[in-house]
PDB file of C-alpha atoms in Angstrom:
ATOM      1  CA  UNK A  72      74.671  87.002 100.421  1.00  0.00           C
ATOM      2  CA  UNK A  73      76.943  85.013 102.701  1.00  0.00           C
ATOM      3  CA  UNK A  74      76.165  81.300 102.879  1.00  0.00           C
ATOM      4  CA  UNK A  75      77.462  80.965 106.425  1.00  0.00           C
ATOM      5  CA  UNK A  76      76.299  81.833 109.937  1.00  0.00           C
ATOM      6  CA  UNK A  77      78.725  82.729 112.707  1.00  0.00           C
ATOM      7  CA  UNK A  78      78.289  84.134 116.227  1.00  0.00           C
ATOM      8  CA  UNK A  79      79.007  87.871 116.202  1.00  0.00           C
ATOM      9  CA  UNK A  80      81.545  87.750 119.016  1.00  0.00           C
ATOM     10  CA  UNK A  81      83.493  85.426 121.300  1.00  0.00           C
ATOM     11  CA  UNK A  82      85.993  85.758 124.117  1.00  0.00           C
ATOM     12  CA  UNK A  83      88.914  83.478 124.840  1.00  0.00           C
ATOM     13  CA  UNK A  84      91.532  83.432 127.590  1.00  0.00           C
ATOM     14  CA  UNK A  85      95.128  83.741 126.480  1.00  0.00           C
ATOM     15  CA  UNK A  86      96.798  80.345 126.218  1.00  0.00           C
ATOM     16  CA  UNK A  87      93.515  78.473 125.921  1.00  0.00           C
ATOM     17  CA  UNK A  88      92.065  76.956 122.765  1.00  0.00           C
ATOM     18  CA  UNK A  89      89.678  79.129 120.782  1.00  0.00           C
ATOM     19  CA  UNK A  90      86.895  77.190 119.062  1.00  0.00           C
ATOM     20  CA  UNK A  91      85.032  79.221 116.459  1.00  0.00           C
ATOM     21  CA  UNK A  92      81.855  77.639 115.043  1.00  0.00           C
ATOM     22  CA  UNK A  93      80.335  78.125 111.623  1.00  0.00           C
ATOM     23  CA  UNK A  94      77.101  76.866 110.086  1.00  0.00           C
ATOM     24  CA  UNK A  95      76.898  76.280 106.334  1.00  0.00           C
ATOM     25  CA  UNK A  96      73.809  74.117 106.029  1.00  0.00           C
ATOM     26  CA  UNK A  97      73.297  74.774 102.293  1.00  0.00           C
ATOM     27  CA  UNK A  98      76.818  73.811 101.251  1.00  0.00           C
ATOM     28  CA  UNK A  99      76.989  71.723  98.080  1.00  0.00           C
ATOM     29  CA  UNK A 100      79.294  68.862  97.160  1.00  0.00           C
ATOM     30  CA  UNK A 101      82.085  70.766  95.440  1.00  0.00           C
ATOM     31  CA  UNK A 102      82.172  73.799  97.731  1.00  0.00           C
ATOM     32  CA  UNK A 103      85.113  74.317 100.054  1.00  0.00           C
ATOM     33  CA  UNK A 104      85.040  75.862 103.525  1.00  0.00           C
ATOM     34  CA  UNK A 105      87.627  78.612 103.994  1.00  0.00           C
ATOM     35  CA  UNK A 106      88.647  80.592 107.057  1.00  0.00           C
ATOM     36  CA  UNK A 107      90.226  84.042 106.955  1.00  0.00           C
ATOM     37  CA  UNK A 108      90.845  86.606 109.648  1.00  0.00           C
ATOM     38  CA  UNK A 109      91.179  90.366 109.486  1.00  0.00           C
ATOM     39  CA  UNK A 110      92.904  92.580 111.971  1.00  0.00           C
ATOM     40  CA  UNK A 111      91.786  96.183 111.852  1.00  0.00           C
ATOM     41  CA  UNK A 112      93.245  98.146 108.935  1.00  0.00           C
ATOM     42  CA  UNK A 113      94.984  95.123 107.454  1.00  0.00           C
ATOM     43  CA  UNK A 114      94.109  92.798 104.589  1.00  0.00           C
ATOM     44  CA  UNK A 115      92.397  89.469 105.297  1.00  0.00           C
ATOM     45  CA  UNK A 116      94.811  86.695 106.218  1.00  0.00           C
ATOM     46  CA  UNK A 117      94.193  83.185 104.890  1.00  0.00           C
ATOM     47  CA  UNK A 118      94.113  80.598 107.687  1.00  0.00           C
ATOM     48  CA  UNK A 119      92.960  77.215 106.399  1.00  0.00           C
ATOM     49  CA  UNK A 120      90.489  75.502 104.086  1.00  0.00           C
ATOM     50  CA  UNK A 121      88.950  72.074 103.577  1.00  0.00           C
ATOM     51  CA  UNK A 122      86.388  70.074 101.624  1.00  0.00           C
ATOM     52  CA  UNK A 123      85.289  67.230 103.893  1.00  0.00           C
ATOM     53  CA  UNK A 124      88.299  65.969 105.818  1.00  0.00           C
ATOM     54  CA  UNK A 125      89.686  67.633 108.906  1.00  0.00           C
ATOM     55  CA  UNK A 126      92.708  69.788 108.180  1.00  0.00           C
ATOM     56  CA  UNK A 127      95.586  71.099 110.267  1.00  0.00           C
ATOM     57  CA  UNK A 128      98.355  73.537 109.536  1.00  0.00           C
ATOM     58  CA  UNK A 129     100.770  75.635 111.562  1.00  0.00           C
ATOM     59  CA  UNK A 130      98.082  78.181 112.393  1.00  0.00           C
ATOM     60  CA  UNK A 131      94.956  76.196 113.145  1.00  0.00           C
ATOM     61  CA  UNK A 132      92.838  73.075 112.774  1.00  0.00           C
ATOM     62  CA  UNK A 133      89.604  72.801 110.824  1.00  0.00           C
ATOM     63  CA  UNK A 134      86.998  70.269 111.898  1.00  0.00           C
ATOM     64  CA  UNK A 135      84.192  69.656 109.385  1.00  0.00           C
ATOM     65  CA  UNK A 136      81.160  67.586 110.411  1.00  0.00           C
ATOM     66  CA  UNK A 137      80.399  64.441 108.464  1.00  0.00           C
ATOM     67  CA  UNK A 138      77.319  66.006 106.840  1.00  0.00           C
ATOM     68  CA  UNK A 139      79.443  69.116 106.034  1.00  0.00           C
ATOM     69  CA  UNK A 140      76.747  71.431 107.375  1.00  0.00           C
ATOM     70  CA  UNK A 141      78.995  72.968 109.997  1.00  0.00           C
ATOM     71  CA  UNK A 142      82.635  73.378 110.901  1.00  0.00           C
ATOM     72  CA  UNK A 143      84.851  74.594 113.726  1.00  0.00           C
ATOM     73  CA  UNK A 144      88.095  76.494 113.518  1.00  0.00           C
ATOM     74  CA  UNK A 145      90.425  75.702 116.411  1.00  0.00           C
ATOM     75  CA  UNK A 146      93.289  77.959 117.453  1.00  0.00           C
ATOM     76  CA  UNK A 147      95.053  75.632 119.877  1.00  0.00           C
ATOM     77  CA  UNK A 148      96.807  78.198 122.080  1.00  0.00           C
ATOM     78  CA  UNK A 149      95.310  81.640 121.550  1.00  0.00           C
ATOM     79  CA  UNK A 150      97.519  84.695 122.005  1.00  0.00           C
ATOM     80  CA  UNK A 151      96.636  88.378 122.213  1.00  0.00           C
ATOM     81  CA  UNK A 152      97.729  88.718 118.572  1.00  0.00           C
ATOM     82  CA  UNK A 153      94.916  86.357 117.559  1.00  0.00           C
ATOM     83  CA  UNK A 154      92.368  89.073 118.400  1.00  0.00           C
ATOM     84  CA  UNK A 155      90.652  89.717 115.048  1.00  0.00           C
ATOM     85  CA  UNK A 156      87.462  89.219 113.058  1.00  0.00           C
ATOM     86  CA  UNK A 157      87.307  85.646 111.777  1.00  0.00           C
ATOM     87  CA  UNK A 158      85.407  84.878 108.589  1.00  0.00           C
ATOM     88  CA  UNK A 159      84.090  81.483 107.555  1.00  0.00           C
ATOM     89  CA  UNK A 160      83.209  81.417 103.847  1.00  0.00           C
ATOM     90  CA  UNK A 161      82.046  78.845 101.351  1.00  0.00           C
ATOM     91  CA  UNK A 162      83.844  78.923  98.025  1.00  0.00           C
ATOM     92  CA  UNK A 163      82.552  77.722  94.694  1.00  0.00           C
ATOM     93  CA  UNK A 164      83.933  79.608  91.751  1.00  0.00           C
ATOM     94  CA  UNK A 165      82.122  77.344  89.280  1.00  0.00           C
ATOM     95  CA  UNK A 166      83.145  79.344  86.269  1.00  0.00           C
ATOM     96  CA  UNK A 167      82.120  82.582  87.932  1.00  0.00           C
ATOM     97  CA  UNK A 168      84.172  85.524  89.028  1.00  0.00           C
ATOM     98  CA  UNK A 169      86.260  84.185  91.846  1.00  0.00           C
ATOM     99  CA  UNK A 170      84.396  86.433  94.218  1.00  0.00           C
ATOM    100  CA  UNK A 171      84.894  85.771  97.933  1.00  0.00           C
ATOM    101  CA  UNK A 172      81.666  86.511  99.807  1.00  0.00           C
ATOM    102  CA  UNK A 173      82.546  87.595 103.334  1.00  0.00           C
ATOM    103  CA  UNK A 174      79.742  87.757 105.899  1.00  0.00           C
ATOM    104  CA  UNK A 175      79.935  89.637 109.205  1.00  0.00           C
ATOM    105  CA  UNK A 176      82.317  87.143 110.828  1.00  0.00           C
ATOM    106  CA  UNK A 177      83.074  86.516 114.503  1.00  0.00           C
ATOM    107  CA  UNK A 178      84.976  89.114 116.469  1.00  0.00           C
ATOM    108  CA  UNK A 179      87.332  87.103 118.677  1.00  0.00           C
ATOM    109  CA  UNK A 180      88.762  88.876 121.690  1.00  0.00           C
ATOM    110  CA  UNK A 181      91.657  87.124 123.413  1.00  0.00           C
ATOM    111  CA  UNK A 182      92.010  88.356 126.970  1.00  0.00           C
ATOM    112  CA  UNK A 183      95.049  88.101 129.271  1.00  0.00           C
TER     113      UNK A 183
ATOM    114  CA  UNK B 221     109.497  86.057 101.789  1.00  0.00           C
ATOM    115  CA  UNK B 222     106.839  85.695  99.127  1.00  0.00           C
ATOM    116  CA  UNK B 223     103.857  87.932  99.311  1.00  0.00           C
ATOM    117  CA  UNK B 224     101.709  90.700  97.926  1.00  0.00           C
ATOM    118  CA  UNK B 225     102.791  94.318  98.151  1.00  0.00           C
ATOM    119  CA  UNK B 226     100.326  97.155  97.810  1.00  0.00           C
ATOM    120  CA  UNK B 227     101.375 100.773  97.604  1.00  0.00           C
ATOM    121  CA  UNK B 228     100.870 103.378  98.746  1.00  0.00           C
ATOM    122  CA  UNK B 229      99.316 102.554 102.114  1.00  0.00           C
ATOM    123  CA  UNK B 230      97.396 105.847 102.119  1.00  0.00           C
ATOM    124  CA  UNK B 231      96.356 107.883  99.083  1.00  0.00           C
ATOM    125  CA  UNK B 232      94.468 111.120  98.647  1.00  0.00           C
ATOM    126  CA  UNK B 233      92.611 112.088  95.499  1.00  0.00           C
ATOM    127  CA  UNK B 234      91.454 115.484  94.368  1.00  0.00           C
ATOM    128  CA  UNK B 235      88.169 115.954  92.547  1.00  0.00           C
ATOM    129  CA  UNK B 236      88.460 115.071  88.859  1.00  0.00           C
ATOM    130  CA  UNK B 237      91.777 113.284  89.305  1.00  0.00           C
ATOM    131  CA  UNK B 238      92.692 109.751  88.325  1.00  0.00           C
ATOM    132  CA  UNK B 239      94.861 107.787  90.753  1.00  0.00           C
ATOM    133  CA  UNK B 240      96.607 104.438  90.364  1.00  0.00           C
ATOM    134  CA  UNK B 241      97.036 101.853  93.107  1.00  0.00           C
ATOM    135  CA  UNK B 242      99.922  99.440  92.789  1.00  0.00           C
ATOM    136  CA  UNK B 243      99.791  95.690  93.446  1.00  0.00           C
ATOM    137  CA  UNK B 244     102.805  93.415  93.014  1.00  0.00           C
ATOM    138  CA  UNK B 245     103.121  89.731  93.901  1.00  0.00           C
ATOM    139  CA  UNK B 246     106.123  87.408  93.922  1.00  0.00           C
ATOM    140  CA  UNK B 247     104.151  84.227  94.537  1.00  0.00           C
ATOM    141  CA  UNK B 248     104.174  83.254  90.858  1.00  0.00           C
ATOM    142  CA  UNK B 249     100.360  83.275  90.933  1.00  0.00           C
ATOM    143  CA  UNK B 250      98.360  83.376  87.718  1.00  0.00           C
ATOM    144  CA  UNK B 251      95.192  84.960  89.121  1.00  0.00           C
ATOM    145  CA  UNK B 252      94.915  88.404  90.684  1.00  0.00           C
ATOM    146  CA  UNK B 253      91.965  90.352  92.085  1.00  0.00           C
ATOM    147  CA  UNK B 254      90.938  93.793  93.273  1.00  0.00           C
ATOM    148  CA  UNK B 255      88.348  94.256  96.019  1.00  0.00           C
ATOM    149  CA  UNK B 256      86.847  97.269  97.707  1.00  0.00           C
ATOM    150  CA  UNK B 257      85.894  97.265 101.409  1.00  0.00           C
ATOM    151  CA  UNK B 258      83.727  99.960 102.964  1.00  0.00           C
ATOM    152  CA  UNK B 259      83.501 100.457 106.755  1.00  0.00           C
ATOM    153  CA  UNK B 260      81.700  97.586 108.439  1.00  0.00           C
ATOM    154  CA  UNK B 261      81.066  95.910 105.093  1.00  0.00           C
ATOM    155  CA  UNK B 262      82.276  92.828 103.293  1.00  0.00           C
ATOM    156  CA  UNK B 263      84.471  92.752 100.211  1.00  0.00           C
ATOM    157  CA  UNK B 264      83.168  93.640  96.766  1.00  0.00           C
ATOM    158  CA  UNK B 265      84.989  92.466  93.658  1.00  0.00           C
ATOM    159  CA  UNK B 266      86.078  95.193  91.234  1.00  0.00           C
ATOM    160  CA  UNK B 267      88.159  93.329  88.629  1.00  0.00           C
ATOM    161  CA  UNK B 268      89.974  90.034  88.367  1.00  0.00           C
ATOM    162  CA  UNK B 269      92.522  88.511  86.028  1.00  0.00           C
ATOM    163  CA  UNK B 270      93.145  84.824  85.458  1.00  0.00           C
ATOM    164  CA  UNK B 271      96.173  85.259  83.240  1.00  0.00           C
ATOM    165  CA  UNK B 272      98.464  87.900  81.769  1.00  0.00           C
ATOM    166  CA  UNK B 273      96.842  90.224  79.225  1.00  0.00           C
ATOM    167  CA  UNK B 274      93.353  89.174  80.255  1.00  0.00           C
ATOM    168  CA  UNK B 275      90.989  90.575  82.879  1.00  0.00           C
ATOM    169  CA  UNK B 276      87.280  90.573  83.661  1.00  0.00           C
ATOM    170  CA  UNK B 277      84.862  92.947  85.357  1.00  0.00           C
ATOM    171  CA  UNK B 278      83.608  92.122  88.811  1.00  0.00           C
ATOM    172  CA  UNK B 279      80.463  93.362  90.521  1.00  0.00           C
ATOM    173  CA  UNK B 280      81.444  97.047  90.776  1.00  0.00           C
ATOM    174  CA  UNK B 281      83.813  97.785  87.857  1.00  0.00           C
ATOM    175  CA  UNK B 282      82.283 101.129  86.851  1.00  0.00           C
ATOM    176  CA  UNK B 283      84.715 103.992  87.406  1.00  0.00           C
ATOM    177  CA  UNK B 284      87.727 101.692  87.629  1.00  0.00           C
ATOM    178  CA  UNK B 285      90.252 100.323  85.120  1.00  0.00           C
ATOM    179  CA  UNK B 286      93.039  97.747  85.304  1.00  0.00           C
ATOM    180  CA  UNK B 287      95.853  96.299  83.242  1.00  0.00           C
ATOM    181  CA  UNK B 288      97.763  93.008  83.434  1.00  0.00           C
ATOM    182  CA  UNK B 289     100.871  93.404  81.310  1.00  0.00           C
ATOM    183  CA  UNK B 290     103.053  91.350  83.626  1.00  0.00           C
ATOM    184  CA  UNK B 291     102.252  88.271  85.692  1.00  0.00           C
ATOM    185  CA  UNK B 292     103.389  89.868  88.920  1.00  0.00           C
ATOM    186  CA  UNK B 293     101.627  93.221  88.545  1.00  0.00           C
ATOM    187  CA  UNK B 294      97.945  94.229  88.492  1.00  0.00           C
ATOM    188  CA  UNK B 295      97.543  98.019  88.941  1.00  0.00           C
ATOM    189  CA  UNK B 296      94.125  99.550  89.575  1.00  0.00           C
ATOM    190  CA  UNK B 297      93.217 103.040  88.353  1.00  0.00           C
ATOM    191  CA  UNK B 298      90.417 104.862  90.117  1.00  0.00           C
ATOM    192  CA  UNK B 299      89.068 107.288  87.551  1.00  0.00           C
ATOM    193  CA  UNK B 300      87.192 110.553  88.013  1.00  0.00           C
ATOM    194  CA  UNK B 301      84.073 108.672  86.939  1.00  0.00           C
ATOM    195  CA  UNK B 302      84.065 106.836  90.290  1.00  0.00           C
ATOM    196  CA  UNK B 303      81.941 109.233  92.338  1.00  0.00           C
ATOM    197  CA  UNK B 304      82.429 107.599  95.719  1.00  0.00           C
ATOM    198  CA  UNK B 305      86.019 106.339  95.740  1.00  0.00           C
ATOM    199  CA  UNK B 306      86.708 106.653  99.469  1.00  0.00           C
ATOM    200  CA  UNK B 307      87.317 103.072 100.629  1.00  0.00           C
ATOM    201  CA  UNK B 308      89.883 100.452 101.606  1.00  0.00           C
ATOM    202  CA  UNK B 309      91.217  98.728  98.463  1.00  0.00           C
ATOM    203  CA  UNK B 310      92.543  95.181  98.679  1.00  0.00           C
ATOM    204  CA  UNK B 311      94.527  93.247  96.119  1.00  0.00           C
ATOM    205  CA  UNK B 312      94.700  89.451  96.204  1.00  0.00           C
ATOM    206  CA  UNK B 313      96.262  86.649  94.207  1.00  0.00           C
ATOM    207  CA  UNK B 314      95.853  82.904  93.872  1.00  0.00           C
ATOM    208  CA  UNK B 315      97.549  80.120  91.958  1.00  0.00           C
ATOM    209  CA  UNK B 316      94.408  79.700  89.904  1.00  0.00           C
ATOM    210  CA  UNK B 317      90.669  80.269  89.830  1.00  0.00           C
ATOM    211  CA  UNK B 318      89.720  76.921  91.339  1.00  0.00           C
ATOM    212  CA  UNK B 319      87.918  76.102  94.589  1.00  0.00           C
ATOM    213  CA  UNK B 320      91.035  74.592  96.137  1.00  0.00           C
ATOM    214  CA  UNK B 321      93.308  77.603  95.618  1.00  0.00           C
ATOM    215  CA  UNK B 322      93.207  80.175  98.423  1.00  0.00           C
ATOM    216  CA  UNK B 323      93.396  83.870  97.697  1.00  0.00           C
ATOM    217  CA  UNK B 324      96.142  85.719  99.542  1.00  0.00           C
ATOM    218  CA  UNK B 325      95.744  89.418 100.283  1.00  0.00           C
ATOM    219  CA  UNK B 326      97.958  92.441 100.504  1.00  0.00           C
ATOM    220  CA  UNK B 327      97.711  94.956 103.347  1.00  0.00           C
ATOM    221  CA  UNK B 328      95.545  97.344 101.378  1.00  0.00           C
ATOM    222  CA  UNK B 329      95.490 100.962 100.252  1.00  0.00           C
ATOM    223  CA  UNK B 330      93.203 103.423 101.969  1.00  0.00           C
ATOM    224  CA  UNK B 331      91.944 106.046  99.505  1.00  0.00           C
ATOM    225  CA  UNK B 332      90.393 109.316 100.621  1.00  0.00           C
ATOM    226  CA  UNK B 333      89.041 112.363  98.811  1.00  0.00           C
ATOM    227  CA  UNK B 334      90.531 115.778  99.513  1.00  0.00           C
TER     228      UNK B 334
END
């Protein structure tokens, strides 16, 4: 079962920032928070990941709360091509299979 | 550009036939994975490999086989023993099997039964 909770859908106006929340209240100390997105009929695309510090790359920023129980993915200037299902997942391989457990994600619709 | 190439994009299988899905990566990654995605569902791990000449079963390995003879290649064979093979198959790779190494995915192969 997924260890994260996300809203099922969100809308965002083109050119505005998209802020996608994720709750992971049972996260443990060595588990990372990852974000992927999937556009219909394509493979998941890696966006960003972090442990406890905020992270930024060319695609997005990841803000993780101090208690690590929630995080927010920020797309600073959303475009129509950012319309996709966004998945927040908690990763802890811990000698196991390397299985990524995707939940239902948030369907982000960017509107003109 | 570095990446993961899956082929073919679409594949059709006849009853009783084995088919092989190709996955090639030029990212110099040690670890590779095969997942299956059914409509509206999450990913389920079929097989994974941490290093050349070694691979392990995932959650749903029955009816599938793999090989890892080269670092850059991890083909998946869907055998006739897999009774419900219609699905979207995704290959991924990562630098290693550690929490801080993201998996990167190919664009998938969609398999259907004739």
